[in-house]
mmCIF file of C-alpha atoms in Angstrom:
data_model
loop_
_atom_site.group_PDB
_atom_site.id
_atom_site.type_symbol
_atom_site.label_atom_id
_atom_site.label_comp_id
_atom_site.label_asym_id
_atom_site.label_seq_id
_atom_site.Cartn_x
_atom_site.Cartn_y
_atom_site.Cartn_z
ATOM 1 C CA UNK A 1 -17.152 18.743 2.137
ATOM 2 C CA UNK A 2 -16.010 21.753 0.094
ATOM 3 C CA UNK A 3 -13.619 19.620 -1.936
ATOM 4 C CA UNK A 4 -16.430 17.138 -2.660
ATOM 5 C CA UNK A 5 -18.652 19.949 -3.971
ATOM 6 C CA UNK A 6 -15.810 21.264 -6.134
ATOM 7 C CA UNK A 7 -15.153 17.806 -7.554
ATOM 8 C CA UNK A 8 -18.858 17.317 -8.246
ATOM 9 C CA UNK A 9 -19.046 20.683 -10.014
ATOM 10 C CA UNK A 10 -16.006 19.801 -12.103
ATOM 11 C CA UNK A 11 -17.560 16.478 -13.124
ATOM 12 C CA UNK A 12 -20.826 18.193 -14.119
ATOM 13 C CA UNK A 13 -18.941 20.742 -16.196
ATOM 14 C CA UNK A 14 -16.782 18.059 -17.806
ATOM 15 C CA UNK A 15 -19.683 15.845 -18.810
ATOM 16 C CA UNK A 16 -21.744 18.830 -19.975
ATOM 17 C CA UNK A 17 -18.986 19.950 -22.346
ATOM 18 C CA UNK A 18 -18.334 16.346 -23.399
ATOM 19 C CA UNK A 19 -22.023 15.845 -24.209
ATOM 20 C CA UNK A 20 -22.124 18.978 -26.371
ATOM 21 C CA UNK A 21 -18.968 17.868 -28.170
ATOM 22 C CA UNK A 22 -20.138 14.298 -28.798
ATOM 23 C CA UNK A 23 -23.579 15.344 -30.067
ATOM 24 C CA UNK A 24 -21.941 17.677 -32.562
ATOM 25 C CA UNK A 25 -19.172 15.237 -33.462
ATOM 26 C CA UNK A 26 -21.591 12.390 -34.170
ATOM 27 C CA UNK A 27 -24.197 14.537 -35.942
ATOM 28 C CA UNK A 28 -21.928 16.551 -38.248
ATOM 29 C CA UNK A 29 -21.015 13.660 -40.633
ATOM 30 C CA UNK A 30 -24.738 12.934 -41.050
ATOM 31 C CA UNK A 31 -25.374 16.558 -42.057
ATOM 32 C CA UNK A 32 -22.396 16.577 -44.436
ATOM 33 C CA UNK A 33 -23.557 13.369 -46.118
ATOM 34 C CA UNK A 34 -27.150 14.623 -46.408
ATOM 35 C CA UNK A 35 -26.086 17.921 -47.969
ATOM 36 C CA UNK A 36 -23.841 16.132 -50.466
ATOM 37 C CA UNK A 37 -26.678 13.837 -51.531
ATOM 38 C CA UNK A 38 -29.055 16.812 -51.858
ATOM 39 C CA UNK A 39 -26.284 18.807 -53.588
ATOM 40 C CA UNK A 40 -26.678 21.662 -51.124
ATOM 41 C CA UNK A 41 -23.166 22.971 -51.641
ATOM 42 C CA UNK A 42 -21.311 26.257 -51.362
ATOM 43 C CA UNK A 43 -19.641 26.723 -54.745
ATOM 44 C CA UNK A 44 -16.297 28.520 -55.127
ATOM 45 C CA UNK A 45 -15.953 31.762 -57.042
ATOM 46 C CA UNK A 46 -16.238 35.497 -56.509
ATOM 47 C CA UNK A 47 -14.899 36.537 -53.094
ATOM 48 C CA UNK A 48 -14.903 32.941 -51.845
ATOM 49 C CA UNK A 49 -11.456 31.449 -51.428
ATOM 50 C CA UNK A 50 -12.263 27.735 -51.195
ATOM 51 C CA UNK A 51 -11.548 25.617 -54.273
ATOM 52 C CA UNK A 52 -14.113 22.810 -54.122
ATOM 53 C CA UNK A 53 -17.869 22.533 -53.661
ATOM 54 C CA UNK A 54 -18.345 22.295 -49.893
ATOM 55 C CA UNK A 55 -21.465 21.780 -47.748
ATOM 56 C CA UNK A 56 -22.469 24.775 -45.653
ATOM 57 C CA UNK A 57 -24.917 25.463 -42.806
ATOM 58 C CA UNK A 58 -22.872 23.548 -40.228
ATOM 59 C CA UNK A 59 -24.469 25.930 -37.747
ATOM 60 C CA UNK A 60 -27.494 23.626 -37.784
ATOM 61 C CA UNK A 61 -25.580 20.991 -35.830
ATOM 62 C CA UNK A 62 -23.871 23.597 -33.612
ATOM 63 C CA UNK A 63 -27.156 25.102 -32.424
ATOM 64 C CA UNK A 64 -28.835 21.672 -32.234
ATOM 65 C CA UNK A 65 -26.111 20.322 -29.946
ATOM 66 C CA UNK A 66 -26.231 23.500 -27.805
ATOM 67 C CA UNK A 67 -29.989 23.332 -27.262
ATOM 68 C CA UNK A 68 -30.105 19.572 -26.708
ATOM 69 C CA UNK A 69 -27.221 19.639 -24.213
ATOM 70 C CA UNK A 70 -28.773 22.582 -22.356
ATOM 71 C CA UNK A 71 -32.055 20.724 -21.912
ATOM 72 C CA UNK A 72 -30.228 17.533 -20.887
ATOM 73 C CA UNK A 73 -27.854 18.990 -18.281
ATOM 74 C CA UNK A 74 -29.217 22.321 -17.019
ATOM 75 C CA UNK A 75 -31.670 22.095 -14.136
ATOM 76 C CA UNK A 76 -34.977 23.952 -14.156
ATOM 77 C CA UNK A 77 -33.568 26.967 -12.288
ATOM 78 C CA UNK A 78 -30.731 27.431 -14.791
ATOM 79 C CA UNK A 79 -33.070 26.983 -17.753
ATOM 80 C CA UNK A 80 -35.512 29.553 -16.395
ATOM 81 C CA UNK A 81 -32.701 32.052 -15.863
ATOM 82 C CA UNK A 82 -31.464 31.833 -19.474
ATOM 83 C CA UNK A 83 -34.796 31.036 -21.174
ATOM 84 C CA UNK A 84 -34.972 34.329 -23.080
ATOM 85 C CA UNK A 85 -31.350 33.966 -24.192
ATOM 86 C CA UNK A 86 -32.125 30.500 -25.564
ATOM 87 C CA UNK A 87 -35.270 31.780 -27.285
ATOM 88 C CA UNK A 88 -33.371 34.696 -28.849
ATOM 89 C CA UNK A 89 -30.585 32.365 -29.979
ATOM 90 C CA UNK A 90 -33.160 30.085 -31.624
ATOM 91 C CA UNK A 91 -34.671 33.088 -33.431
ATOM 92 C CA UNK A 92 -31.240 34.202 -34.656
ATOM 93 C CA UNK A 93 -30.606 30.658 -35.830
ATOM 94 C CA UNK A 94 -33.704 30.758 -38.041
ATOM 95 C CA UNK A 95 -32.695 34.170 -39.407
ATOM 96 C CA UNK A 96 -29.345 32.708 -40.458
ATOM 97 C CA UNK A 97 -30.940 29.536 -41.805
ATOM 98 C CA UNK A 98 -33.383 31.509 -43.940
ATOM 99 C CA UNK A 99 -30.538 33.672 -45.246
ATOM 100 C CA UNK A 100 -28.542 30.570 -46.203
ATOM 101 C CA UNK A 101 -31.493 28.964 -47.993
ATOM 102 C CA UNK A 102 -33.188 32.057 -49.461
ATOM 103 C CA UNK A 103 -31.120 35.230 -49.214
ATOM 104 C CA UNK A 104 -32.636 37.923 -47.021
ATOM 105 C CA UNK A 105 -32.382 41.613 -47.792
ATOM 106 C CA UNK A 106 -30.206 43.639 -45.371
ATOM 107 C CA UNK A 107 -33.328 45.191 -43.814
ATOM 108 C CA UNK A 108 -34.986 41.793 -43.290
ATOM 109 C CA UNK A 109 -31.844 40.409 -41.659
ATOM 110 C CA UNK A 110 -31.502 43.502 -39.493
ATOM 111 C CA UNK A 111 -35.158 43.209 -38.479
ATOM 112 C CA UNK A 112 -34.646 39.631 -37.250
ATOM 113 C CA UNK A 113 -31.561 40.694 -35.299
ATOM 114 C CA UNK A 114 -33.496 43.587 -33.770
ATOM 115 C CA UNK A 115 -36.271 41.305 -32.485
ATOM 116 C CA UNK A 116 -33.765 38.810 -31.025
ATOM 117 C CA UNK A 117 -31.868 41.653 -29.333
ATOM 118 C CA UNK A 118 -35.140 43.063 -27.984
ATOM 119 C CA UNK A 119 -35.876 39.715 -26.302
ATOM 120 C CA UNK A 120 -32.510 39.665 -24.565
ATOM 121 C CA UNK A 121 -32.344 43.342 -23.575
ATOM 122 C CA UNK A 122 -35.918 43.853 -22.367
ATOM 123 C CA UNK A 123 -36.814 40.360 -21.125
ATOM 124 C CA UNK A 124 -33.466 39.289 -19.609
ATOM 125 C CA UNK A 125 -32.277 42.836 -18.818
ATOM 126 C CA UNK A 126 -28.832 42.146 -20.274
ATOM 127 C CA UNK A 127 -27.510 45.612 -21.104
ATOM 128 C CA UNK A 128 -24.781 48.171 -20.548
ATOM 129 C CA UNK A 129 -26.052 50.104 -17.527
ATOM 130 C CA UNK A 130 -23.196 52.602 -17.201
ATOM 131 C CA UNK A 131 -19.594 53.468 -17.979
ATOM 132 C CA UNK A 132 -18.460 52.096 -14.596
ATOM 133 C CA UNK A 133 -16.580 55.234 -13.578
ATOM 134 C CA UNK A 134 -15.077 56.133 -16.970
ATOM 135 C CA UNK A 135 -15.282 59.936 -17.417
ATOM 136 C CA UNK A 136 -17.002 60.009 -14.033
ATOM 137 C CA UNK A 137 -20.122 58.275 -15.425
ATOM 138 C CA UNK A 138 -21.497 55.375 -13.406
ATOM 139 C CA UNK A 139 -25.140 55.097 -14.469
ATOM 140 C CA UNK A 140 -26.572 55.794 -17.917
ATOM 141 C CA UNK A 141 -30.060 57.082 -18.607
ATOM 142 C CA UNK A 142 -32.325 54.096 -19.317
ATOM 143 C CA UNK A 143 -32.943 55.210 -22.912
ATOM 144 C CA UNK A 144 -29.228 55.644 -23.614
ATOM 145 C CA UNK A 145 -28.538 52.290 -21.974
ATOM 146 C CA UNK A 146 -31.009 50.490 -24.240
ATOM 147 C CA UNK A 147 -29.818 52.283 -27.385
ATOM 148 C CA UNK A 148 -26.133 51.638 -26.650
ATOM 149 C CA UNK A 149 -26.797 47.970 -25.929
ATOM 150 C CA UNK A 150 -28.795 47.484 -29.137
ATOM 151 C CA UNK A 151 -25.999 49.063 -31.190
ATOM 152 C CA UNK A 152 -23.344 46.986 -29.404
ATOM 153 C CA UNK A 153 -25.131 43.615 -29.790
ATOM 154 C CA UNK A 154 -26.136 44.074 -33.435
ATOM 155 C CA UNK A 155 -22.748 45.573 -34.309
ATOM 156 C CA UNK A 156 -20.754 42.778 -32.650
ATOM 157 C CA UNK A 157 -22.998 40.104 -34.168
ATOM 158 C CA UNK A 158 -22.362 41.362 -37.691
ATOM 159 C CA UNK A 159 -18.680 42.013 -36.987
ATOM 160 C CA UNK A 160 -18.236 38.360 -36.067
ATOM 161 C CA UNK A 161 -20.153 37.351 -39.189
ATOM 162 C CA UNK A 162 -17.565 39.214 -41.295
ATOM 163 C CA UNK A 163 -14.594 37.172 -40.045
ATOM 164 C CA UNK A 164 -16.210 33.893 -41.108
ATOM 165 C CA UNK A 165 -14.311 33.723 -44.368
ATOM 166 C CA UNK A 166 -11.592 31.182 -43.667
ATOM 167 C CA UNK A 167 -11.408 27.542 -42.579
ATOM 168 C CA UNK A 168 -11.275 27.313 -38.787
ATOM 169 C CA UNK A 169 -11.043 31.050 -38.088
ATOM 170 C CA UNK A 170 -14.479 31.939 -36.689
ATOM 171 C CA UNK A 171 -14.610 28.639 -34.792
ATOM 172 C CA UNK A 172 -11.193 29.167 -33.185
ATOM 173 C CA UNK A 173 -11.946 32.733 -32.106
ATOM 174 C CA UNK A 174 -15.329 31.765 -30.630
ATOM 175 C CA UNK A 175 -13.944 28.723 -28.771
ATOM 176 C CA UNK A 176 -11.357 30.891 -27.009
ATOM 177 C CA UNK A 177 -13.961 33.503 -26.058
ATOM 178 C CA UNK A 178 -16.610 31.020 -24.889
ATOM 179 C CA UNK A 179 -13.960 29.175 -22.891
ATOM 180 C CA UNK A 180 -12.879 32.320 -21.047
ATOM 181 C CA UNK A 181 -16.454 33.484 -20.429
ATOM 182 C CA UNK A 182 -17.507 30.041 -19.220
ATOM 183 C CA UNK A 183 -14.637 29.932 -16.736
ATOM 184 C CA UNK A 184 -15.287 33.488 -15.507
ATOM 185 C CA UNK A 185 -19.044 33.104 -15.043
ATOM 186 C CA UNK A 186 -18.560 29.809 -13.198
ATOM 187 C CA UNK A 187 -15.875 31.339 -10.965
ATOM 188 C CA UNK A 188 -18.038 34.266 -9.826
ATOM 189 C CA UNK A 189 -21.058 32.012 -9.221
ATOM 190 C CA UNK A 190 -23.170 32.646 -12.355
ATOM 191 C CA UNK A 191 -23.588 28.942 -13.058
ATOM 192 C CA UNK A 192 -26.365 29.259 -15.666
ATOM 193 C CA UNK A 193 -24.393 31.503 -17.993
ATOM 194 C CA UNK A 194 -21.149 29.682 -17.225
ATOM 195 C CA UNK A 195 -22.545 26.306 -18.288
ATOM 196 C CA UNK A 196 -24.248 27.875 -21.303
ATOM 197 C CA UNK A 197 -20.917 29.387 -22.433
ATOM 198 C CA UNK A 198 -19.111 26.077 -21.974
ATOM 199 C CA UNK A 199 -21.836 24.208 -23.877
ATOM 200 C CA UNK A 200 -21.291 26.613 -26.769
ATOM 201 C CA UNK A 201 -17.549 25.983 -26.528
ATOM 202 C CA UNK A 202 -17.998 22.203 -26.694
ATOM 203 C CA UNK A 203 -20.367 22.432 -29.650
ATOM 204 C CA UNK A 204 -18.022 24.685 -31.629
ATOM 205 C CA UNK A 205 -15.067 22.408 -30.819
ATOM 206 C CA UNK A 206 -16.890 19.517 -32.495
ATOM 207 C CA UNK A 207 -17.547 21.717 -35.516
ATOM 208 C CA UNK A 208 -13.857 22.674 -35.723
ATOM 209 C CA UNK A 209 -12.948 19.006 -36.222
ATOM 210 C CA UNK A 210 -14.730 19.185 -39.591
ATOM 211 C CA UNK A 211 -14.066 22.861 -40.356
ATOM 212 C CA UNK A 212 -10.289 22.827 -39.937
ATOM 213 C CA UNK A 213 -8.458 23.174 -43.230
ATOM 214 C CA UNK A 214 -9.283 21.577 -45.590
ATOM 215 C CA UNK A 215 -12.842 22.138 -44.382
ATOM 216 C CA UNK A 216 -15.441 19.453 -44.925
ATOM 217 C CA UNK A 217 -18.251 21.897 -44.026
ATOM 218 C CA UNK A 218 -18.747 25.623 -43.380
ATOM 219 C CA UNK A 219 -20.897 27.108 -40.621
ATOM 220 C CA UNK A 220 -22.754 29.505 -42.944
ATOM 221 C CA UNK A 221 -24.824 32.422 -41.674
ATOM 222 C CA UNK A 222 -26.770 29.805 -39.720
ATOM 223 C CA UNK A 223 -23.711 29.395 -37.521
ATOM 224 C CA UNK A 224 -21.919 32.740 -37.754
ATOM 225 C CA UNK A 225 -24.983 34.844 -36.882
ATOM 226 C CA UNK A 226 -25.941 32.490 -34.035
ATOM 227 C CA UNK A 227 -22.437 32.383 -32.569
ATOM 228 C CA UNK A 228 -21.857 36.104 -33.095
ATOM 229 C CA UNK A 229 -25.115 36.856 -31.303
ATOM 230 C CA UNK A 230 -24.266 34.539 -28.391
ATOM 231 C CA UNK A 231 -20.785 36.062 -28.114
ATOM 232 C CA UNK A 232 -22.144 39.613 -28.145
ATOM 233 C CA UNK A 233 -24.772 39.132 -25.420
ATOM 234 C CA UNK A 234 -22.405 37.157 -23.180
ATOM 235 C CA UNK A 235 -19.705 39.805 -23.626
ATOM 236 C CA UNK A 236 -22.186 42.591 -22.766
ATOM 237 C CA UNK A 237 -23.204 40.597 -19.677
ATOM 238 C CA UNK A 238 -19.534 40.144 -18.743
ATOM 239 C CA UNK A 239 -18.899 43.887 -19.017
ATOM 240 C CA UNK A 240 -21.903 44.857 -16.884
ATOM 241 C CA UNK A 241 -21.506 42.180 -14.197
ATOM 242 C CA UNK A 242 -17.769 42.817 -13.980
ATOM 243 C CA UNK A 243 -18.350 46.566 -13.720
ATOM 244 C CA UNK A 244 -20.581 46.073 -10.659
ATOM 245 C CA UNK A 245 -18.435 43.509 -8.833
ATOM 246 C CA UNK A 246 -17.015 44.746 -5.516
ATOM 247 C CA UNK A 247 -13.360 45.693 -5.634
ATOM 248 C CA UNK A 248 -12.506 42.949 -3.132
ATOM 249 C CA UNK A 249 -13.556 40.245 -5.604
ATOM 250 C CA UNK A 250 -10.331 38.569 -6.836
ATOM 251 C CA UNK A 251 -11.787 37.981 -10.322
ATOM 252 C CA UNK A 252 -12.793 41.565 -10.996
ATOM 253 C CA UNK A 253 -11.183 43.323 -13.957
ATOM 254 C CA UNK A 254 -11.034 47.000 -13.021
ATOM 255 C CA UNK A 255 -11.308 47.986 -16.710
ATOM 256 C CA UNK A 256 -14.624 46.352 -17.725
ATOM 257 C CA UNK A 257 -15.039 48.202 -21.036
ATOM 258 C CA UNK A 258 -11.450 47.588 -22.157
ATOM 259 C CA UNK A 259 -11.754 43.932 -21.108
ATOM 260 C CA UNK A 260 -14.923 43.494 -23.179
ATOM 261 C CA UNK A 261 -13.235 45.048 -26.214
ATOM 262 C CA UNK A 262 -10.227 42.775 -25.711
ATOM 263 C CA UNK A 263 -12.496 39.720 -25.769
ATOM 264 C CA UNK A 264 -13.926 40.744 -29.160
ATOM 265 C CA UNK A 265 -10.813 42.479 -30.496
ATOM 266 C CA UNK A 266 -10.439 40.434 -33.688
ATOM 267 C CA UNK A 267 -13.927 41.077 -35.164
ATOM 268 C CA UNK A 268 -13.990 44.665 -33.815
ATOM 269 C CA UNK A 269 -10.625 45.594 -35.310
ATOM 270 C CA UNK A 270 -11.330 43.852 -38.614
ATOM 271 C CA UNK A 271 -14.696 45.618 -39.025
ATOM 272 C CA UNK A 272 -13.413 49.083 -38.086
ATOM 273 C CA UNK A 273 -10.385 48.656 -40.340
ATOM 274 C CA UNK A 274 -12.338 47.433 -43.354
ATOM 275 C CA UNK A 275 -14.976 50.158 -42.998
ATOM 276 C CA UNK A 276 -12.295 52.851 -42.718
ATOM 277 C CA UNK A 277 -10.485 51.588 -45.843
ATOM 278 C CA UNK A 278 -13.691 51.510 -47.892
ATOM 279 C CA UNK A 279 -14.795 54.996 -46.816
ATOM 280 C CA UNK A 280 -11.319 56.397 -47.471
ATOM 281 C CA UNK A 281 -11.501 55.034 -51.011
ATOM 282 C CA UNK A 282 -14.924 56.555 -51.592
ATOM 283 C CA UNK A 283 -16.802 53.250 -51.447
ATOM 284 C CA UNK A 284 -19.737 52.116 -49.362
ATOM 285 C CA UNK A 285 -18.570 50.664 -46.022
ATOM 286 C CA UNK A 286 -20.871 47.701 -46.702
ATOM 287 C CA UNK A 287 -19.460 46.926 -50.181
ATOM 288 C CA UNK A 288 -17.872 43.442 -50.066
ATOM 289 C CA UNK A 289 -14.199 42.967 -50.912
ATOM 290 C CA UNK A 290 -11.165 40.830 -50.058
ATOM 291 C CA UNK A 291 -9.333 43.239 -47.755
ATOM 292 C CA UNK A 292 -10.132 41.631 -44.404
ATOM 293 C CA UNK A 293 -7.307 40.822 -42.009
ATOM 294 C CA UNK A 294 -7.397 37.117 -42.903
ATOM 295 C CA UNK A 295 -7.110 37.997 -46.615
ATOM 296 C CA UNK A 296 -3.998 40.070 -45.883
ATOM 297 C CA UNK A 297 -2.432 37.246 -43.906
ATOM 298 C CA UNK A 298 -3.045 34.869 -46.800
ATOM 299 C CA UNK A 299 -1.325 37.319 -49.164
ATOM 300 C CA UNK A 300 1.731 36.933 -46.929
ATOM 301 C CA UNK A 301 1.780 33.273 -47.913
ATOM 302 C CA UNK A 302 0.079 31.810 -44.850
ATOM 303 C CA UNK A 303 -2.399 28.963 -45.312
ATOM 304 C CA UNK A 304 -5.853 28.696 -43.755
ATOM 305 C CA UNK A 305 -4.647 26.840 -40.672
ATOM 306 C CA UNK A 306 -1.715 29.177 -40.005
ATOM 307 C CA UNK A 307 -3.950 32.246 -40.334
ATOM 308 C CA UNK A 308 -6.443 30.778 -37.844
ATOM 309 C CA UNK A 309 -3.628 29.935 -35.415
ATOM 310 C CA UNK A 310 -2.019 33.372 -35.830
ATOM 311 C CA UNK A 311 -5.226 35.282 -35.058
ATOM 312 C CA UNK A 312 -5.961 32.839 -32.226
ATOM 313 C CA UNK A 313 -2.562 33.671 -30.700
ATOM 314 C CA UNK A 314 -3.313 37.380 -31.100
ATOM 315 C CA UNK A 315 -6.594 36.840 -29.254
ATOM 316 C CA UNK A 316 -4.789 34.972 -26.445
ATOM 317 C CA UNK A 317 -2.325 37.870 -26.199
ATOM 318 C CA UNK A 318 -5.134 40.344 -25.583
ATOM 319 C CA UNK A 319 -6.740 38.047 -22.996
ATOM 320 C CA UNK A 320 -3.348 37.841 -21.261
ATOM 321 C CA UNK A 321 -3.189 41.644 -21.401
ATOM 322 C CA UNK A 322 -6.526 41.714 -19.540
ATOM 323 C CA UNK A 323 -5.034 39.664 -16.697
ATOM 324 C CA UNK A 324 -1.809 41.680 -16.607
ATOM 325 C CA UNK A 325 -3.755 44.938 -16.344
ATOM 326 C CA UNK A 326 -6.585 43.605 -14.167
ATOM 327 C CA UNK A 327 -5.779 46.102 -11.392
ATOM 328 C CA UNK A 328 -5.844 49.128 -13.699
ATOM 329 C CA UNK A 329 -8.883 51.125 -14.755
ATOM 330 C CA UNK A 330 -10.268 51.905 -18.195
ATOM 331 C CA UNK A 331 -8.358 55.200 -18.176
ATOM 332 C CA UNK A 332 -5.169 53.214 -18.742
ATOM 333 C CA UNK A 333 -6.340 49.922 -20.255
ATOM 334 C CA UNK A 334 -8.710 51.307 -22.899
ATOM 335 C CA UNK A 335 -6.025 53.400 -24.673
ATOM 336 C CA UNK A 336 -3.540 50.544 -24.232
ATOM 337 C CA UNK A 337 -5.852 47.947 -25.837
ATOM 338 C CA UNK A 338 -6.792 50.233 -28.724
ATOM 339 C CA UNK A 339 -3.217 51.428 -29.340
ATOM 340 C CA UNK A 340 -1.903 47.847 -29.308
ATOM 341 C CA UNK A 341 -4.562 46.752 -31.820
ATOM 342 C CA UNK A 342 -3.770 49.659 -34.168
ATOM 343 C CA UNK A 343 -0.033 48.996 -33.813
ATOM 344 C CA UNK A 344 -0.498 45.315 -34.690
ATOM 345 C CA UNK A 345 -2.679 46.234 -37.659
ATOM 346 C CA UNK A 346 -0.220 48.797 -39.017
ATOM 347 C CA UNK A 347 2.619 46.303 -38.706
ATOM 348 C CA UNK A 348 0.534 43.674 -40.485
ATOM 349 C CA UNK A 349 -0.224 46.018 -43.392
ATOM 350 C CA UNK A 350 3.443 46.991 -43.737
ATOM 351 C CA UNK A 351 4.709 43.386 -43.684
ATOM 352 C CA UNK A 352 2.029 42.258 -46.134
ATOM 353 C CA UNK A 353 2.794 45.068 -48.582
ATOM 354 C CA UNK A 354 6.504 44.264 -48.405
ATOM 355 C CA UNK A 355 5.871 40.545 -48.965
ATOM 356 C CA UNK A 356 3.588 41.185 -51.956
ATOM 357 C CA UNK A 357 6.180 43.481 -53.548
ATOM 358 C CA UNK A 358 8.870 40.847 -53.084
ATOM 359 C CA UNK A 359 6.664 38.200 -54.698
ATOM 360 C CA UNK A 360 5.931 40.458 -57.676
ATOM 361 C CA UNK A 361 9.609 41.368 -58.039
ATOM 362 C CA UNK A 362 10.769 37.749 -57.972
ATOM 363 C CA UNK A 363 8.067 36.454 -60.307
ATOM 364 C CA UNK A 364 9.161 36.054 -63.972
ATOM 365 C CA UNK A 365 7.577 38.393 -66.545
ATOM 366 C CA UNK A 366 4.396 37.065 -68.112
ATOM 367 C CA UNK A 367 5.930 36.800 -71.606
ATOM 368 C CA UNK A 368 8.771 34.676 -70.235
ATOM 369 C CA UNK A 369 6.441 32.155 -68.673
ATOM 370 C CA UNK A 370 6.398 29.216 -71.071
ATOM 371 C CA UNK A 371 3.165 27.288 -71.350
ATOM 372 C CA UNK A 372 3.292 23.635 -70.439
ATOM 373 C CA UNK A 373 4.031 21.332 -73.400
ATOM 374 C CA UNK A 374 1.400 18.770 -74.322
ATOM 375 C CA UNK A 375 3.030 15.373 -74.010
ATOM 376 C CA UNK A 376 0.323 13.346 -75.747
ATOM 377 C CA UNK A 377 -1.667 14.027 -78.884
ATOM 378 C CA UNK A 378 -5.407 14.399 -78.341
ATOM 379 C CA UNK A 379 -7.293 11.269 -79.274
ATOM 380 C CA UNK A 380 -10.955 11.206 -80.311
ATOM 381 C CA UNK A 381 -12.720 8.169 -78.986
ATOM 382 C CA UNK A 382 -14.089 5.661 -81.530
ATOM 383 C CA UNK A 383 -17.798 6.045 -80.627
ATOM 384 C CA UNK A 384 -17.512 9.784 -81.259
ATOM 385 C CA UNK A 385 -15.819 9.320 -84.705
ATOM 386 C CA UNK A 386 -18.436 6.814 -85.803
ATOM 387 C CA UNK A 387 -21.285 9.232 -85.090
ATOM 388 C CA UNK A 388 -19.616 12.167 -86.858
ATOM 389 C CA UNK A 389 -20.597 13.230 -90.396
ATOM 390 C CA UNK A 390 -17.584 14.545 -92.399
ATOM 391 C CA UNK A 391 -18.412 17.041 -95.114
ATOM 392 C CA UNK A 392 -16.299 17.823 -98.254
ATOM 393 C CA UNK A 393 -17.508 21.445 -98.355
#
């Protein structure tokens, strides 16, 4: 009987993920074609590194496939349990959509994120309730708990938004995270959030088919804000639920805070690093530039796909580190995770700087670079010459 239930659960999960994938896979070409006909394109230039006009706002199909699949496959109990999460995700979707269509000011965007976070924290009670034994602190004051959770959700949402600057990168990172969270929530019996995480994974997988280099569409703020928000609230939930699991549970990570940081290590490290560099140079931490981790990897000569794979492997390494250190507390794992991230970053900066210097050294001087020779004389077409008026003056 137990094996039958397990097989039935597996089939439900499989078809749920498959439905999310197929809805996105079949809908995305329609959106791409519609945007091309309407000339709703993201043009290259400035800090953007793509070369051709490309449709954006692929997040429309991602969120559409998530919501439709949730209403098709989740029963009434599961829907009721995550109803405020779905409502907050829908609100964040419209914030991103408005920003893509008509740019919002930073305060307007932050206001929308604040309201969505309020819905999740106060209505669903998803929050960081303590430090789970770190520094001897188990329970936080309710005010501190709310404040810390608001900062964490809004900070992680915008951190994820910052890494969406390369074909396939944000999608790859989110697929790995949603996949892990979906498996973990299902394993400990939180079916609603497990299925919701896996639906997100399936939807983003369908988007990656069209976003892998060379990308046919970008997710835009419509997608990056929505996915970043979903990742942040599910990670906060993972930290808090994991921190309160009994020690006898085989799927408990004894370092809940370090494990949560490991799950979001790529956007966290990239944001902290870029802010530190800007402040050190006397600039605003919010001033845009091209010094993100993925920009540095591209300066090493890696293409879009190799950068996405490289950072995906780094993410898998940190998830593996979570499993290796599952029996150890935050006292050991938190310094280990942070030190490893800083060590990787320092090594990346050193290798990139060395590679750039080698490229500059091997490149010929500008004055020695001969311009290409024109092989054919320019010819003026006959209709143009007939309409010209030649003056003797």
